[in-house]
């Protein structure tokens, strides 16, 4: 649903920009760093919108790349933590098993002493 709303808003914005550009068709003077030219205002408006969209898209792609790298880093950290937790759990089970064996041996020894 979110994608549909984004598409609708994008189309509405494109229509508004197109109407605005078509209304402004007179030639304007554009100063470059290296020269001057006469361009129709419609091309200046559409060119500016296109450059803005490219810049916003590039920044968005950069942010997505950064977030994907962070997700990968956090997944690796989670896997390392899970491995460490499993290792500690196994060590605790081994230790509990050894202490249980010791306790059983002590009980047998004590019952032998009582019997004698």
PDB file of N, CA and C in Angstrom, residues 31-85:
ATOM      1  N   UNK A  31      23.332  31.885 -17.004  1.00  0.00           N
ATOM      2  CA  UNK A  31      24.763  32.170 -16.880  1.00  0.00           C
ATOM      3  C   UNK A  31      25.482  30.938 -16.350  1.00  0.00           C
ATOM      4  N   UNK A  32      26.407  30.430 -17.145  1.00  0.00           N
ATOM      5  CA  UNK A  32      27.270  29.334 -16.716  1.00  0.00           C
ATOM      6  C   UNK A  32      28.569  29.940 -16.213  1.00  0.00           C
ATOM      7  N   UNK A  33      29.413  29.148 -15.631  1.00  0.00           N
ATOM      8  CA  UNK A  33      30.720  29.645 -15.210  1.00  0.00           C
ATOM      9  C   UNK A  33      31.565  30.023 -16.423  1.00  0.00           C
ATOM     10  N   UNK A  34      31.332  29.385 -17.551  1.00  0.00           N
ATOM     11  CA  UNK A  34      32.160  29.593 -18.733  1.00  0.00           C
ATOM     12  C   UNK A  34      31.413  30.261 -19.892  1.00  0.00           C
ATOM     13  N   UNK A  35      30.174  30.685 -19.684  1.00  0.00           N
ATOM     14  CA  UNK A  35      29.451  31.340 -20.768  1.00  0.00           C
ATOM     15  C   UNK A  35      28.019  31.667 -20.415  1.00  0.00           C
ATOM     16  N   UNK A  36      27.303  32.183 -21.400  1.00  0.00           N
ATOM     17  CA  UNK A  36      25.905  32.579 -21.227  1.00  0.00           C
ATOM     18  C   UNK A  36      25.114  31.982 -22.388  1.00  0.00           C
ATOM     19  N   UNK A  37      23.870  31.558 -22.110  1.00  0.00           N
ATOM     20  CA  UNK A  37      23.019  31.008 -23.163  1.00  0.00           C
ATOM     21  C   UNK A  37      21.570  31.395 -22.919  1.00  0.00           C
ATOM     22  N   UNK A  38      20.780  31.379 -23.977  1.00  0.00           N
ATOM     23  CA  UNK A  38      19.338  31.610 -23.889  1.00  0.00           C
ATOM     24  C   UNK A  38      18.647  30.245 -23.974  1.00  0.00           C
ATOM     25  N   UNK A  39      17.864  29.912 -22.965  1.00  0.00           N
ATOM     26  CA  UNK A  39      17.160  28.631 -22.927  1.00  0.00           C
ATOM     27  C   UNK A  39      15.686  28.904 -22.632  1.00  0.00           C
ATOM     28  N   UNK A  40      14.820  28.043 -23.145  1.00  0.00           N
ATOM     29  CA  UNK A  40      13.412  28.156 -22.738  1.00  0.00           C
ATOM     30  C   UNK A  40      13.281  27.796 -21.250  1.00  0.00           C
ATOM     31  N   UNK A  41      12.476  28.535 -20.551  1.00  0.00           N
ATOM     32  CA  UNK A  41      12.316  28.313 -19.109  1.00  0.00           C
ATOM     33  C   UNK A  41      11.840  26.896 -18.807  1.00  0.00           C
ATOM     34  N   UNK A  42      11.060  26.304 -19.704  1.00  0.00           N
ATOM     35  CA  UNK A  42      10.576  24.937 -19.505  1.00  0.00           C
ATOM     36  C   UNK A  42      11.752  23.964 -19.370  1.00  0.00           C
ATOM     37  N   UNK A  43      12.801  24.141 -20.194  1.00  0.00           N
ATOM     38  CA  UNK A  43      13.967  23.255 -20.113  1.00  0.00           C
ATOM     39  C   UNK A  43      14.764  23.499 -18.839  1.00  0.00           C
ATOM     40  N   UNK A  44      14.839  24.747 -18.426  1.00  0.00           N
ATOM     41  CA  UNK A  44      15.556  25.062 -17.187  1.00  0.00           C
ATOM     42  C   UNK A  44      14.837  24.424 -15.997  1.00  0.00           C
ATOM     43  N   UNK A  45      13.530  24.530 -15.980  1.00  0.00           N
ATOM     44  CA  UNK A  45      12.748  23.949 -14.878  1.00  0.00           C
ATOM     45  C   UNK A  45      12.876  22.426 -14.880  1.00  0.00           C
ATOM     46  N   UNK A  46      12.670  21.800 -16.035  1.00  0.00           N
ATOM     47  CA  UNK A  46      12.742  20.339 -16.103  1.00  0.00           C
ATOM     48  C   UNK A  46      14.160  19.839 -15.811  1.00  0.00           C
ATOM     49  N   UNK A  47      15.169  20.576 -16.297  1.00  0.00           N
ATOM     50  CA  UNK A  47      16.557  20.202 -16.003  1.00  0.00           C
ATOM     51  C   UNK A  47      16.861  20.293 -14.512  1.00  0.00           C
ATOM     52  N   UNK A  48      16.355  21.335 -13.878  1.00  0.00           N
ATOM     53  CA  UNK A  48      16.569  21.488 -12.429  1.00  0.00           C
ATOM     54  C   UNK A  48      15.886  20.376 -11.647  1.00  0.00           C
ATOM     55  N   UNK A  49      14.674  20.033 -12.054  1.00  0.00           N
ATOM     56  CA  UNK A  49      13.953  18.940 -11.387  1.00  0.00           C
ATOM     57  C   UNK A  49      14.707  17.630 -11.573  1.00  0.00           C
ATOM     58  N   UNK A  50      15.194  17.386 -12.793  1.00  0.00           N
ATOM     59  CA  UNK A  50      15.925  16.154 -13.068  1.00  0.00           C
ATOM     60  C   UNK A  50      17.209  16.078 -12.238  1.00  0.00           C
ATOM     61  N   UNK A  51      17.959  17.173 -12.185  1.00  0.00           N
ATOM     62  CA  UNK A  51      19.188  17.178 -11.377  1.00  0.00           C
ATOM     63  C   UNK A  51      18.879  16.973  -9.886  1.00  0.00           C
ATOM     64  N   UNK A  52      17.804  17.587  -9.414  1.00  0.00           N
ATOM     65  CA  UNK A  52      17.409  17.394  -8.016  1.00  0.00           C
ATOM     66  C   UNK A  52      17.028  15.951  -7.730  1.00  0.00           C
ATOM     67  N   UNK A  53      16.309  15.332  -8.673  1.00  0.00           N
ATOM     68  CA  UNK A  53      15.916  13.932  -8.494  1.00  0.00           C
ATOM     69  C   UNK A  53      17.139  13.022  -8.486  1.00  0.00           C
ATOM     70  N   UNK A  54      18.109  13.309  -9.358  1.00  0.00           N
ATOM     71  CA  UNK A  54      19.332  12.497  -9.389  1.00  0.00           C
ATOM     72  C   UNK A  54      20.103  12.635  -8.085  1.00  0.00           C
ATOM     73  N   UNK A  55      20.203  13.840  -7.560  1.00  0.00           N
ATOM     74  CA  UNK A  55      20.921  14.057  -6.294  1.00  0.00           C
ATOM     75  C   UNK A  55      20.209  13.352  -5.141  1.00  0.00           C
ATOM     76  N   UNK A  56      18.888  13.499  -5.070  1.00  0.00           N
ATOM     77  CA  UNK A  56      18.122  12.844  -4.000  1.00  0.00           C
ATOM     78  C   UNK A  56      18.237  11.323  -4.120  1.00  0.00           C
ATOM     79  N   UNK A  57      18.170  10.810  -5.345  1.00  0.00           N
ATOM     80  CA  UNK A  57      18.313   9.365  -5.556  1.00  0.00           C
ATOM     81  C   UNK A  57      19.679   8.862  -5.133  1.00  0.00           C
ATOM     82  N   UNK A  58      20.730   9.633  -5.453  1.00  0.00           N
ATOM     83  CA  UNK A  58      22.088   9.229  -5.068  1.00  0.00           C
ATOM     84  C   UNK A  58      22.250   9.220  -3.551  1.00  0.00           C
ATOM     85  N   UNK A  59      21.725  10.236  -2.889  1.00  0.00           N
ATOM     86  CA  UNK A  59      21.797  10.279  -1.421  1.00  0.00           C
ATOM     87  C   UNK A  59      21.005   9.129  -0.818  1.00  0.00           C
ATOM     88  N   UNK A  60      19.843   8.833  -1.389  1.00  0.00           N
ATOM     89  CA  UNK A  60      19.035   7.706  -0.906  1.00  0.00           C
ATOM     90  C   UNK A  60      19.746   6.377  -1.079  1.00  0.00           C
ATOM     91  N   UNK A  61      20.397   6.204  -2.229  1.00  0.00           N
ATOM     92  CA  UNK A  61      21.134   4.959  -2.465  1.00  0.00           C
ATOM     93  C   UNK A  61      22.303   4.831  -1.501  1.00  0.00           C
ATOM     94  N   UNK A  62      22.976   5.936  -1.212  1.00  0.00           N
ATOM     95  CA  UNK A  62      24.078   5.921  -0.253  1.00  0.00           C
ATOM     96  C   UNK A  62      23.575   5.513   1.131  1.00  0.00           C
ATOM     97  N   UNK A  63      22.446   6.067   1.533  1.00  0.00           N
ATOM     98  CA  UNK A  63      21.871   5.728   2.841  1.00  0.00           C
ATOM     99  C   UNK A  63      21.486   4.251   2.898  1.00  0.00           C
ATOM    100  N   UNK A  64      20.898   3.734   1.820  1.00  0.00           N
ATOM    101  CA  UNK A  64      20.526   2.317   1.767  1.00  0.00           C
ATOM    102  C   UNK A  64      21.768   1.443   1.884  1.00  0.00           C
ATOM    103  N   UNK A  65      22.841   1.819   1.180  1.00  0.00           N
ATOM    104  CA  UNK A  65      24.093   1.061   1.251  1.00  0.00           C
ATOM    105  C   UNK A  65      24.634   1.053   2.684  1.00  0.00           C
ATOM    106  N   UNK A  66      24.611   2.216   3.341  1.00  0.00           N
ATOM    107  CA  UNK A  66      25.085   2.297   4.724  1.00  0.00           C
ATOM    108  C   UNK A  66      24.239   1.423   5.646  1.00  0.00           C
ATOM    109  N   UNK A  67      22.935   1.447   5.473  1.00  0.00           N
ATOM    110  CA  UNK A  67      22.056   0.639   6.323  1.00  0.00           C
ATOM    111  C   UNK A  67      22.257  -0.855   6.078  1.00  0.00           C
ATOM    112  N   UNK A  68      22.479  -1.243   4.820  1.00  0.00           N
ATOM    113  CA  UNK A  68      22.741  -2.653   4.532  1.00  0.00           C
ATOM    114  C   UNK A  68      24.048  -3.105   5.169  1.00  0.00           C
ATOM    115  N   UNK A  69      25.064  -2.237   5.147  1.00  0.00           N
ATOM    116  CA  UNK A  69      26.339  -2.575   5.774  1.00  0.00           C
ATOM    117  C   UNK A  69      26.160  -2.718   7.288  1.00  0.00           C
ATOM    118  N   UNK A  70      25.346  -1.842   7.885  1.00  0.00           N
ATOM    119  CA  UNK A  70      25.103  -1.933   9.331  1.00  0.00           C
ATOM    120  C   UNK A  70      24.322  -3.195   9.674  1.00  0.00           C
ATOM    121  N   UNK A  71      23.351  -3.558   8.846  1.00  0.00           N
ATOM    122  CA  UNK A  71      22.593  -4.798   9.070  1.00  0.00           C
ATOM    123  C   UNK A  71      23.533  -5.992   9.028  1.00  0.00           C
ATOM    124  N   UNK A  72      24.425  -6.013   8.055  1.00  0.00           N
ATOM    125  CA  UNK A  72      25.383  -7.117   7.936  1.00  0.00           C
ATOM    126  C   UNK A  72      26.284  -7.182   9.168  1.00  0.00           C
ATOM    127  N   UNK A  73      26.757  -6.014   9.624  1.00  0.00           N
ATOM    128  CA  UNK A  73      27.613  -5.976  10.804  1.00  0.00           C
ATOM    129  C   UNK A  73      26.862  -6.469  12.043  1.00  0.00           C
ATOM    130  N   UNK A  74      25.615  -6.054  12.199  1.00  0.00           N
ATOM    131  CA  UNK A  74      24.835  -6.465  13.364  1.00  0.00           C
ATOM    132  C   UNK A  74      24.494  -7.955  13.320  1.00  0.00           C
ATOM    133  N   UNK A  75      24.234  -8.492  12.118  1.00  0.00           N
ATOM    134  CA  UNK A  75      23.974  -9.933  12.004  1.00  0.00           C
ATOM    135  C   UNK A  75      25.214 -10.732  12.382  1.00  0.00           C
ATOM    136  N   UNK A  76      26.383 -10.270  11.933  1.00  0.00           N
ATOM    137  CA  UNK A  76      27.628 -10.951  12.309  1.00  0.00           C
ATOM    138  C   UNK A  76      27.840 -10.895  13.814  1.00  0.00           C
ATOM    139  N   UNK A  77      27.551  -9.741  14.410  1.00  0.00           N
ATOM    140  CA  UNK A  77      27.691  -9.591  15.860  1.00  0.00           C
ATOM    141  C   UNK A  77      26.721 -10.518  16.585  1.00  0.00           C
ATOM    142  N   UNK A  78      25.493 -10.625  16.071  1.00  0.00           N
ATOM    143  CA  UNK A  78      24.497 -11.505  16.678  1.00  0.00           C
ATOM    144  C   UNK A  78      24.945 -12.959  16.570  1.00  0.00           C
ATOM    145  N   UNK A  79      25.472 -13.353  15.412  1.00  0.00           N
ATOM    146  CA  UNK A  79      25.953 -14.730  15.240  1.00  0.00           C
ATOM    147  C   UNK A  79      27.095 -15.027  16.204  1.00  0.00           C
ATOM    148  N   UNK A  80      28.028 -14.065  16.363  1.00  0.00           N
ATOM    149  CA  UNK A  80      29.135 -14.260  17.300  1.00  0.00           C
ATOM    150  C   UNK A  80      28.620 -14.405  18.728  1.00  0.00           C
ATOM    151  N   UNK A  81      27.641 -13.566  19.090  1.00  0.00           N
ATOM    152  CA  UNK A  81      27.075 -13.634  20.441  1.00  0.00           C
ATOM    153  C   UNK A  81      26.351 -14.963  20.663  1.00  0.00           C
ATOM    154  N   UNK A  82      25.634 -15.433  19.642  1.00  0.00           N
ATOM    155  CA  UNK A  82      24.928 -16.707  19.751  1.00  0.00           C
ATOM    156  C   UNK A  82      25.911 -17.859  19.926  1.00  0.00           C
ATOM    157  N   UNK A  83      27.003 -17.828  19.158  1.00  0.00           N
ATOM    158  CA  UNK A  83      28.021 -18.873  19.289  1.00  0.00           C
ATOM    159  C   UNK A  83      28.635 -18.847  20.683  1.00  0.00           C
ATOM    160  N   UNK A  84      28.929 -17.660  21.189  1.00  0.00           N
ATOM    161  CA  UNK A  84      29.511 -17.536  22.526  1.00  0.00           C
ATOM    162  C   UNK A  84      28.533 -18.034  23.588  1.00  0.00           C
ATOM    163  N   UNK A  85      27.248 -17.681  23.431  1.00  0.00           N
ATOM    164  CA  UNK A  85      26.228 -18.130  24.378  1.00  0.00           C
ATOM    165  C   UNK A  85      26.098 -19.652  24.359  1.00  0.00           C
TER     166      UNK A  85
END
